[in-house]
Short mmCIF file of N, CA and C in Angstrom, two decimals:
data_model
loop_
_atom_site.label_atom_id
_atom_site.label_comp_id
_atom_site.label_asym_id
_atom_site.label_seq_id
_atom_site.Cartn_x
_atom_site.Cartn_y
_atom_site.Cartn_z
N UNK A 14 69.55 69.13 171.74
CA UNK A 14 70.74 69.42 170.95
C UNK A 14 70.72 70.91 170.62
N UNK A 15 72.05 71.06 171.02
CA UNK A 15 72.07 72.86 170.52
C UNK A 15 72.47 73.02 169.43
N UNK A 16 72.22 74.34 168.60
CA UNK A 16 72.76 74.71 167.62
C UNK A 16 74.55 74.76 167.00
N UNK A 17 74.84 74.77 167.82
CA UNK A 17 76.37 74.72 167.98
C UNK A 17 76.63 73.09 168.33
N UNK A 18 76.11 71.98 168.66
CA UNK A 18 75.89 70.73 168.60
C UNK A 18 75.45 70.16 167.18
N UNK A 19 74.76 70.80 166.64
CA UNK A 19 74.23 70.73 164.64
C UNK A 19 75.66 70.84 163.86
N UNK A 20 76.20 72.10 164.31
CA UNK A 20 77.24 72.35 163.71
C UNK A 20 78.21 71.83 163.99
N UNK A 21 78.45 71.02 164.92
CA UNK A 21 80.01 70.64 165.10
C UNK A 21 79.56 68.98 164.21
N UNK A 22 78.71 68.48 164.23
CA UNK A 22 77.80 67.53 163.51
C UNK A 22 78.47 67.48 162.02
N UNK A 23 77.90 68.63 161.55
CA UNK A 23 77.81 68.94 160.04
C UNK A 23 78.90 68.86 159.58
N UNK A 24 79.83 69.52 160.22
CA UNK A 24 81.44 70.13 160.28
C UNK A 24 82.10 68.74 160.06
N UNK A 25 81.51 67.97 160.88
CA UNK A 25 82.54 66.57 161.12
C UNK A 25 82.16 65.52 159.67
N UNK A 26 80.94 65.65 159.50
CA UNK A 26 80.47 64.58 158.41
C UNK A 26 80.68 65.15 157.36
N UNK A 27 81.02 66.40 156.99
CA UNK A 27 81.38 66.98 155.96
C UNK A 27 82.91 66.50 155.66
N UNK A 28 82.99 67.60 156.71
CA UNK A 28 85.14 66.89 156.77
C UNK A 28 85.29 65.29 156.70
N UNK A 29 84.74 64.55 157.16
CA UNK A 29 84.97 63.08 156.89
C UNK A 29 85.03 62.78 155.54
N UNK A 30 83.66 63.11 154.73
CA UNK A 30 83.65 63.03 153.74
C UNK A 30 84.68 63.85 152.88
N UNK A 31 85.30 65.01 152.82
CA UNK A 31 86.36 65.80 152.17
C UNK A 31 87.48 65.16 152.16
N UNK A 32 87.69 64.45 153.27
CA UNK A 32 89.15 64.04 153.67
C UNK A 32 89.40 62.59 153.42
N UNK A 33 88.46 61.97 153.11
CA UNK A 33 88.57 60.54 152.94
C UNK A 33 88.57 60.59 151.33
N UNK A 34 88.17 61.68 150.62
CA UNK A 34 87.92 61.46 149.09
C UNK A 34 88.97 62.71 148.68
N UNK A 35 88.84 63.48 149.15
CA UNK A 35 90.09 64.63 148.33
C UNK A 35 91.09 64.48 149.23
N UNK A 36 91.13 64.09 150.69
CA UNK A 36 92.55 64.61 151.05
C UNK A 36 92.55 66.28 151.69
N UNK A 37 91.39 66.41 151.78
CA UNK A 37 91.36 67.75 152.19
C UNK A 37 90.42 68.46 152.93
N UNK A 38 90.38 69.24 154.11
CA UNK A 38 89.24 69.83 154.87
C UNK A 38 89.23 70.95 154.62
N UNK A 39 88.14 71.52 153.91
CA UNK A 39 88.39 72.85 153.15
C UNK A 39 88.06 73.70 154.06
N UNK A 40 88.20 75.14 154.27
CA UNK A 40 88.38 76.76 155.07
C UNK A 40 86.66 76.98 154.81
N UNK A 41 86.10 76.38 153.09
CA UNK A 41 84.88 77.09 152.97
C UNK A 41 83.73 76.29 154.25
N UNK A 42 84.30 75.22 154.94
CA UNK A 42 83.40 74.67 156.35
C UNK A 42 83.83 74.70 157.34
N UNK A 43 84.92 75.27 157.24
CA UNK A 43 85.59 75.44 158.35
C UNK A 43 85.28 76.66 159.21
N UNK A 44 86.08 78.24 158.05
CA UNK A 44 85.39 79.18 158.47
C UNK A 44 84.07 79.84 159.03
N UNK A 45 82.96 79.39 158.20
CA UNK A 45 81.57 80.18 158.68
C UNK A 45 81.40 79.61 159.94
N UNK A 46 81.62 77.86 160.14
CA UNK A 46 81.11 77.71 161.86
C UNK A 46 82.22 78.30 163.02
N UNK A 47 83.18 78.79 162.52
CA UNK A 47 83.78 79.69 163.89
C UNK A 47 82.95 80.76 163.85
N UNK A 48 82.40 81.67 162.58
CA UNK A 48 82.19 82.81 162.88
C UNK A 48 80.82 82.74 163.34
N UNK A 49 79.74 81.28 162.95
CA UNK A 49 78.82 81.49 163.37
C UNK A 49 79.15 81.24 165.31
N UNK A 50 79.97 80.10 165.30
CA UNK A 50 80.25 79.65 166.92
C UNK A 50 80.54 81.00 167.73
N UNK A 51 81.29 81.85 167.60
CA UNK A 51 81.54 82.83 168.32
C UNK A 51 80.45 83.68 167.79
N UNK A 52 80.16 84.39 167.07
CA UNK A 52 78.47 85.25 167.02
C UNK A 52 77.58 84.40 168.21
N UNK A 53 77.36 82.98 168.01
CA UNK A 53 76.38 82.45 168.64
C UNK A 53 76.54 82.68 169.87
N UNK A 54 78.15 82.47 170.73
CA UNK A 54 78.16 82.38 171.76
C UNK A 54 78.08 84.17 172.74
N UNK A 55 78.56 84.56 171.57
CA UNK A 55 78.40 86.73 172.17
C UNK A 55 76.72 86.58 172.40
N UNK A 56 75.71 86.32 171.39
CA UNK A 56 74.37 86.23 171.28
C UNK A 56 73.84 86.25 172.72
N UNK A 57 74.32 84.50 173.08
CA UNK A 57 73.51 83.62 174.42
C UNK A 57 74.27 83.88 175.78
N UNK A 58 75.80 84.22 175.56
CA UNK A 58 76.34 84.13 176.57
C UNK A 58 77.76 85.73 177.09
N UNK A 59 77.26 86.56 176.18
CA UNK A 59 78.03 87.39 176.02
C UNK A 59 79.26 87.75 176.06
N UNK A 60 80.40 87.96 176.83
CA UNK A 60 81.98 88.13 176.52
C UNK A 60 82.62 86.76 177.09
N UNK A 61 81.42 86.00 177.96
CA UNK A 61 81.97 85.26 178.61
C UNK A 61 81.70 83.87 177.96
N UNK A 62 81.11 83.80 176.94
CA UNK A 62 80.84 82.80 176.14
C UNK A 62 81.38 82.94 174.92
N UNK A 63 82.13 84.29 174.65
CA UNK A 63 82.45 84.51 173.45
C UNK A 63 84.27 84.45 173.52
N UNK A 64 84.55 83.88 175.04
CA UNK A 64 86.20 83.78 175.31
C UNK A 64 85.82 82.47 175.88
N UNK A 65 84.72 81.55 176.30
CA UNK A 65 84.89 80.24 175.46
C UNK A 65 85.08 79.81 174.54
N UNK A 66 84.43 80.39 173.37
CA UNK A 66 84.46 80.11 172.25
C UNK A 66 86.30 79.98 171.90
N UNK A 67 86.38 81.32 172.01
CA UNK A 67 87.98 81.69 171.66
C UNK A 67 89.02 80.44 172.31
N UNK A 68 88.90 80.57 173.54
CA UNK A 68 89.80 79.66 174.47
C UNK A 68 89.47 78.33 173.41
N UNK A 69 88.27 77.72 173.38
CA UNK A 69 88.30 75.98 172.66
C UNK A 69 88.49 76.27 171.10
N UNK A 70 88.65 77.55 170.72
CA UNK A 70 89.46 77.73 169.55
C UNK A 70 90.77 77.07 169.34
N UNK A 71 91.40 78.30 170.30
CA UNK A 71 92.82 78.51 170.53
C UNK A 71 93.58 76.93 170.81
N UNK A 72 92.75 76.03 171.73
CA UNK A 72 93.11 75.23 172.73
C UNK A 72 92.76 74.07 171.66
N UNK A 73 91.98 74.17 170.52
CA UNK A 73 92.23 73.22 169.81
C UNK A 73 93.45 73.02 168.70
N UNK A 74 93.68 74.49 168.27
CA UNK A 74 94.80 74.67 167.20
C UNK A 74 95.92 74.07 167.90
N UNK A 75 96.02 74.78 169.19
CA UNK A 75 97.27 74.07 170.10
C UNK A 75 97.52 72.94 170.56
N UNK A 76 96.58 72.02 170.19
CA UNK A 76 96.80 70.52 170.57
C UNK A 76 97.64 69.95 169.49
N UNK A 77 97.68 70.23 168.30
CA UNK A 77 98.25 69.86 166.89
C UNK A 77 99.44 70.81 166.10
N UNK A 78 99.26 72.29 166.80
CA UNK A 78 100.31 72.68 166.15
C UNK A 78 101.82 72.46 165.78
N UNK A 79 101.87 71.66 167.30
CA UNK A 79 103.65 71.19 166.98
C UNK A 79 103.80 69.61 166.37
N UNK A 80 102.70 68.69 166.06
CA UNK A 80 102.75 67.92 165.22
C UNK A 80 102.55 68.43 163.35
N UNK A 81 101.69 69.44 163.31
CA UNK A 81 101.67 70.57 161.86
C UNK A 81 103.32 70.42 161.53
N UNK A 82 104.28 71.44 162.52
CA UNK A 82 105.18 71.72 162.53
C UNK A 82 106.11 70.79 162.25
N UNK A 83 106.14 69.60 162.67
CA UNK A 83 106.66 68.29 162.45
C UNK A 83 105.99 67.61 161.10
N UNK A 84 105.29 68.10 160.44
CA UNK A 84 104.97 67.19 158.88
C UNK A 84 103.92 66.09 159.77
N UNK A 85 103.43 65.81 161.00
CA UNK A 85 102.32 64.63 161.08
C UNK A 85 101.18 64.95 160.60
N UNK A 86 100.89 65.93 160.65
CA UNK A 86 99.29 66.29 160.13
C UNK A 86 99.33 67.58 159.51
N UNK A 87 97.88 67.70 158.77
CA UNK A 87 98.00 69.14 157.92
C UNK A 87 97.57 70.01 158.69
N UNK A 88 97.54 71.15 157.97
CA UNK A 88 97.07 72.44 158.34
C UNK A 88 95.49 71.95 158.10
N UNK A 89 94.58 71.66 157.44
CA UNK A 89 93.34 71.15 157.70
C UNK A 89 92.98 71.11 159.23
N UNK A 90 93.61 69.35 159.55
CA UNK A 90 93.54 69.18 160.53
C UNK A 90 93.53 70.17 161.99
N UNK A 91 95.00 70.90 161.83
CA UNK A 91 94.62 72.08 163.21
C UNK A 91 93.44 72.92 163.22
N UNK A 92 93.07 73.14 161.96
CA UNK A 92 91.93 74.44 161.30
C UNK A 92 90.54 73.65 162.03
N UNK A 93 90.13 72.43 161.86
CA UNK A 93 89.19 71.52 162.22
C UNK A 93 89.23 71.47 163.75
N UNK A 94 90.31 70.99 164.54
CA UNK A 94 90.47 70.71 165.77
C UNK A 94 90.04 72.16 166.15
N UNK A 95 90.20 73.31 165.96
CA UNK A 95 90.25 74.42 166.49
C UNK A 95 88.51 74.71 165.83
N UNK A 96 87.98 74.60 165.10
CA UNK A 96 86.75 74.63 164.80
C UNK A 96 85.53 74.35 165.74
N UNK A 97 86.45 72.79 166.24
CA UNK A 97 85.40 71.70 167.39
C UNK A 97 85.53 72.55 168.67
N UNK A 98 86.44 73.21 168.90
CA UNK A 98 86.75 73.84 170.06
C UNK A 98 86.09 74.87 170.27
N UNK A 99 86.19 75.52 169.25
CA UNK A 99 85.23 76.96 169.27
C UNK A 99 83.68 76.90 169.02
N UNK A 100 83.21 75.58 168.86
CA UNK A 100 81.87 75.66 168.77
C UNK A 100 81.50 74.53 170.08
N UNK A 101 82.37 73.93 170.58
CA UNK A 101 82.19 73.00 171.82
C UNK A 101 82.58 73.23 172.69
N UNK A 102 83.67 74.37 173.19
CA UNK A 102 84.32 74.40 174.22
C UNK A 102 85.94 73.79 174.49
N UNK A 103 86.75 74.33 175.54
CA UNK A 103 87.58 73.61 175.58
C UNK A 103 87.69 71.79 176.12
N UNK A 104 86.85 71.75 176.88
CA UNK A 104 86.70 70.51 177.93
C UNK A 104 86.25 69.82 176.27
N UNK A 105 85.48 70.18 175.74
CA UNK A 105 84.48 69.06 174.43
C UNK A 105 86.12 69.09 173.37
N UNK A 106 87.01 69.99 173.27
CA UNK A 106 87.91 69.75 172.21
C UNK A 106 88.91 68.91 172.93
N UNK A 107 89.14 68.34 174.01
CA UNK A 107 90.47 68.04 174.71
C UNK A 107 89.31 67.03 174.93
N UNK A 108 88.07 65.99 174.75
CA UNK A 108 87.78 64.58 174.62
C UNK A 108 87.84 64.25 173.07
N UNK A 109 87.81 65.53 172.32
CA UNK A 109 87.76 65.14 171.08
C UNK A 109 89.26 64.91 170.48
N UNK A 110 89.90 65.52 171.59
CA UNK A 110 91.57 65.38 170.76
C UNK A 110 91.87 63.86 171.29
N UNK A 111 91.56 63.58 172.52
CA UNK A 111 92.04 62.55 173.11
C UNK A 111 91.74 61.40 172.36
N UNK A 112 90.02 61.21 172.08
CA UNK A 112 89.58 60.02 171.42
C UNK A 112 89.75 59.86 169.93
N UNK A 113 90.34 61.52 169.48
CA UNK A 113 91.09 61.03 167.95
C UNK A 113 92.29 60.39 168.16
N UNK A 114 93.07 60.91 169.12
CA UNK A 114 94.35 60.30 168.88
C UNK A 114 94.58 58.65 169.55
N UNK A 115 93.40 58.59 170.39
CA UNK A 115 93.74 57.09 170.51
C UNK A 115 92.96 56.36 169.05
N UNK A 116 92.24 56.81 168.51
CA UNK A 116 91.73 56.03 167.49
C UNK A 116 92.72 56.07 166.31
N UNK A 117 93.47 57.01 166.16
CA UNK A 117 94.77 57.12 165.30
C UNK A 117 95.66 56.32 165.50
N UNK A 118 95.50 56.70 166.59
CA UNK A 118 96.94 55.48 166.99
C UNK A 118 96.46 54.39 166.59
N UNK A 119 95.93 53.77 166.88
CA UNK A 119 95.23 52.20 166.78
C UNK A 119 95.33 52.18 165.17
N UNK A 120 94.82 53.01 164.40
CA UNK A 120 94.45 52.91 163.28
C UNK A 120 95.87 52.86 162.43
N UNK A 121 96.83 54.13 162.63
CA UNK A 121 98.11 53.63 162.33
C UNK A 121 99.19 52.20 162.39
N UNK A 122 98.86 52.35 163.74
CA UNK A 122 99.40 50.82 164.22
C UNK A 122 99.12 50.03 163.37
N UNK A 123 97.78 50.01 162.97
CA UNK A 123 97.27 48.83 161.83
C UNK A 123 97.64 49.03 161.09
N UNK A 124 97.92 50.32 160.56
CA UNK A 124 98.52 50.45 158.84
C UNK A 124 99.69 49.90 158.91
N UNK A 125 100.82 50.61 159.38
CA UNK A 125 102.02 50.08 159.28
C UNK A 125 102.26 49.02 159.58
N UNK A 126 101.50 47.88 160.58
CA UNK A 126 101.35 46.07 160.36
C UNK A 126 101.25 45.67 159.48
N UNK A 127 99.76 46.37 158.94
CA UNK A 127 99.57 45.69 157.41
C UNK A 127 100.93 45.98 156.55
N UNK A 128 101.19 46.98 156.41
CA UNK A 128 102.33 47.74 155.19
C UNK A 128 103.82 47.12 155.89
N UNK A 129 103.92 46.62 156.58
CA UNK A 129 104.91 45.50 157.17
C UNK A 129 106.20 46.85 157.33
N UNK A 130 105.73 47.75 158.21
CA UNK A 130 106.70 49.01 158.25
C UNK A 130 106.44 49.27 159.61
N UNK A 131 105.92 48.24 160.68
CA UNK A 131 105.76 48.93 162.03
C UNK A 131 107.42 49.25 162.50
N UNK A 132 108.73 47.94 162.61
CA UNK A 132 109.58 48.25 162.83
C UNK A 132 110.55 49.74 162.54
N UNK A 133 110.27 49.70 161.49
CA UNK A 133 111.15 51.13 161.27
C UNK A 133 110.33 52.13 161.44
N UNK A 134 109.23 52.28 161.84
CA UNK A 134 108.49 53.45 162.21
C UNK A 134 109.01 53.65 163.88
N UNK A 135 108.89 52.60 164.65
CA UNK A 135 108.85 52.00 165.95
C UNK A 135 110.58 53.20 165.82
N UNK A 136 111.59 52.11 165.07
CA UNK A 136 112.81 52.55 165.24
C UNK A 136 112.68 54.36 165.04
N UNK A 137 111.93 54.79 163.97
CA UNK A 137 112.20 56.48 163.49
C UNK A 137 111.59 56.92 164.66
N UNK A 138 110.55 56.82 165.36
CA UNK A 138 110.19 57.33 166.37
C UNK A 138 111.03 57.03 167.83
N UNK A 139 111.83 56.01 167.85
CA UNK A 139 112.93 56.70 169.01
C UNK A 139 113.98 57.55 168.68
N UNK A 140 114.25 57.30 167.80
CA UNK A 140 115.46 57.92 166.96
C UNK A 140 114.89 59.53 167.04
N UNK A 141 113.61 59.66 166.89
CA UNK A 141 113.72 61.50 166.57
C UNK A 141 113.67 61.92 168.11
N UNK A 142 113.31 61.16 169.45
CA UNK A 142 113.27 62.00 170.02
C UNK A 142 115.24 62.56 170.67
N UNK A 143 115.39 61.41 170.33
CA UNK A 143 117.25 62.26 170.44
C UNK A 143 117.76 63.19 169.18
N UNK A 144 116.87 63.08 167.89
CA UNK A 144 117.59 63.71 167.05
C UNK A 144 116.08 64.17 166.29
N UNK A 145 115.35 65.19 166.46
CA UNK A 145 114.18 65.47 166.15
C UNK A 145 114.55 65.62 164.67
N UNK A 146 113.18 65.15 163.51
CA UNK A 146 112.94 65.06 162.46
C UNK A 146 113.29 63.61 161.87
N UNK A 147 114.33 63.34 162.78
CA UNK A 147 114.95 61.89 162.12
C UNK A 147 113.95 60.65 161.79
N UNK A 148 112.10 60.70 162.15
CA UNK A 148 111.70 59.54 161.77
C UNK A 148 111.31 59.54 160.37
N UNK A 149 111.17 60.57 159.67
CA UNK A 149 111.43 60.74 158.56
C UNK A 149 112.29 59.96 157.81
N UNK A 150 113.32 60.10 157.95
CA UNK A 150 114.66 59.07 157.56
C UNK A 150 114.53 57.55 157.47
N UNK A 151 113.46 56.69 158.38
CA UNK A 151 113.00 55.35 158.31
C UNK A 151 111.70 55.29 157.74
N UNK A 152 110.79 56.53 157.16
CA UNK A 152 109.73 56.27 157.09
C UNK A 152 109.91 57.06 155.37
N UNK A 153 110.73 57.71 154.77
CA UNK A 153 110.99 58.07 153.77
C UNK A 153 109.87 59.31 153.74
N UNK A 154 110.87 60.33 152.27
CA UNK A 154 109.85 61.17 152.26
C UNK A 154 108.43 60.81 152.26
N UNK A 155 108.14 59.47 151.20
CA UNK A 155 107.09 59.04 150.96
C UNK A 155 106.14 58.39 151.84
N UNK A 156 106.22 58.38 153.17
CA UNK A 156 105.98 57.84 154.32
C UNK A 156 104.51 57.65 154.11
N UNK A 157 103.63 56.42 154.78
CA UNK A 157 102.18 55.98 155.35
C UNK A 157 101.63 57.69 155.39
N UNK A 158 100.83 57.72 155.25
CA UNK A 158 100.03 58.89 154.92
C UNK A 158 98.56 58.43 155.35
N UNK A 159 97.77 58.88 155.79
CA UNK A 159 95.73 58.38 156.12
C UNK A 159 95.09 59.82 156.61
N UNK A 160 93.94 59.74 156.26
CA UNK A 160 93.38 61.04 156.37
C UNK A 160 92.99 61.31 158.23
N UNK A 161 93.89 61.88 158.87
CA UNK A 161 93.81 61.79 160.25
C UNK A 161 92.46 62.45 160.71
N UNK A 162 92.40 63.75 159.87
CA UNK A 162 91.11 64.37 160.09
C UNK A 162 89.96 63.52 160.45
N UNK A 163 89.62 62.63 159.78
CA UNK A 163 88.82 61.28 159.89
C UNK A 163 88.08 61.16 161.62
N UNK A 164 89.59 60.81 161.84
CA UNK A 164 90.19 60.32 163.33
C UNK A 164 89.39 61.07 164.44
N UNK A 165 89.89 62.53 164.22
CA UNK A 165 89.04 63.56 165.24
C UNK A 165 87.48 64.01 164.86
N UNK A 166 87.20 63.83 163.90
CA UNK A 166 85.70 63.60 163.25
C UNK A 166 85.02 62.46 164.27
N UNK A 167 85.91 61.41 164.32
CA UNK A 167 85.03 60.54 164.79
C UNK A 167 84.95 60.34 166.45
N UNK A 168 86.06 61.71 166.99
CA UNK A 168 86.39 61.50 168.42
C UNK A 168 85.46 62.70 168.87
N UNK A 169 84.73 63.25 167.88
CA UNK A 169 83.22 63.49 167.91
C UNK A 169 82.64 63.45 168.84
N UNK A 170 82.30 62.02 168.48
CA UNK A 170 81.12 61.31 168.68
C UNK A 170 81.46 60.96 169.90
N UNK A 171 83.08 60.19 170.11
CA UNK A 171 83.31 60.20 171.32
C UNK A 171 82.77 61.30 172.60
N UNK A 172 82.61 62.07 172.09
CA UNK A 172 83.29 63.31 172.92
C UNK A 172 81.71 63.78 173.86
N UNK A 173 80.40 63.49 172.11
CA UNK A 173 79.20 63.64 173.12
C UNK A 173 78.58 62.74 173.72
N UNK A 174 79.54 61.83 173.26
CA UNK A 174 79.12 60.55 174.30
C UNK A 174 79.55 60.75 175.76
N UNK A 175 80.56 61.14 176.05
CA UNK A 175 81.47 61.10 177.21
C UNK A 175 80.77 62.55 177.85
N UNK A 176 80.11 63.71 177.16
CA UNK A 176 79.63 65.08 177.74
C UNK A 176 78.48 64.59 178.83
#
């Protein structure tokens, strides 16, 4: 296990824990492991490990930004995804995006069964793609809410499983 394998570790069980009890993935764990991830990677691998770093930065923020943009997830969340990236790579953030979002999904699905709101979610989500923002409108401001961060925390694990 590498050092940058510790940290994407720490990062995740931390954030699990932040986000399941406050609602929040704070900058103060977020920040130091980019700056240690990219220091680490200039260190071992020089410009060319240090525009990995960047690229599974970049390439994680960008998996989530236009759901940010859309109210699905927070700014946490992109800050995190882009965290895993820059200390794992792009290939390790794009199994980690994948196996969050199928575990989201699943996990949503269940919520809104239980909360007897799958239909009008089902309905707001065709509805926005002809009229974007509109699932809002079936799902109310007050809409199902779950700490997604969770989700990609745990697509983790997926992710060094699948490396």
């Amino acid at each position: 296990m590498s050092l940058l394998d510790a940290v994407i570790i720490m990062v995740s069980l931390i954030s699990i824990a932040t986000d399941l009890y406050r609602r929040r993935i704070y900058n103060v764990v977020l920040l130091p492991a980019v700056v240690l991830a990219i220091v680490y990677r200039v260190l071992n691998g020089g410009w060319a490990g240090a525009i990995d770093g960047l690229t599974g930065l970049v390439v994680g923020m960008a998996f989530l930004i236009i759901p940010y943009f859309a109210g699905g997830v927070g700014a946490g969340d992109v800050k995190l995804l882009g965290t895993i990236g820059a200390c794992g790579g792009p290939m390790f953030v794009l199994y980690t995006f994948l196996a969050g979002a199928v575990m989201g999904g699943v996990a949503s699905c269940y919520l809104l069964i239980k909360g007897g709101r799958l239909w009008p979610a089902f309905k707001g989500a065709c509805l926005s793609i002809v009229l974007p923002g509109s699932a809002r409108l079936f799902l109310g401001e007050s809409g199902m809410r779950f700490p997604y961060g969770v989700m990609f925390c745990l697509g983790v694990f997926v992710a060094f499983w699948l490396r």
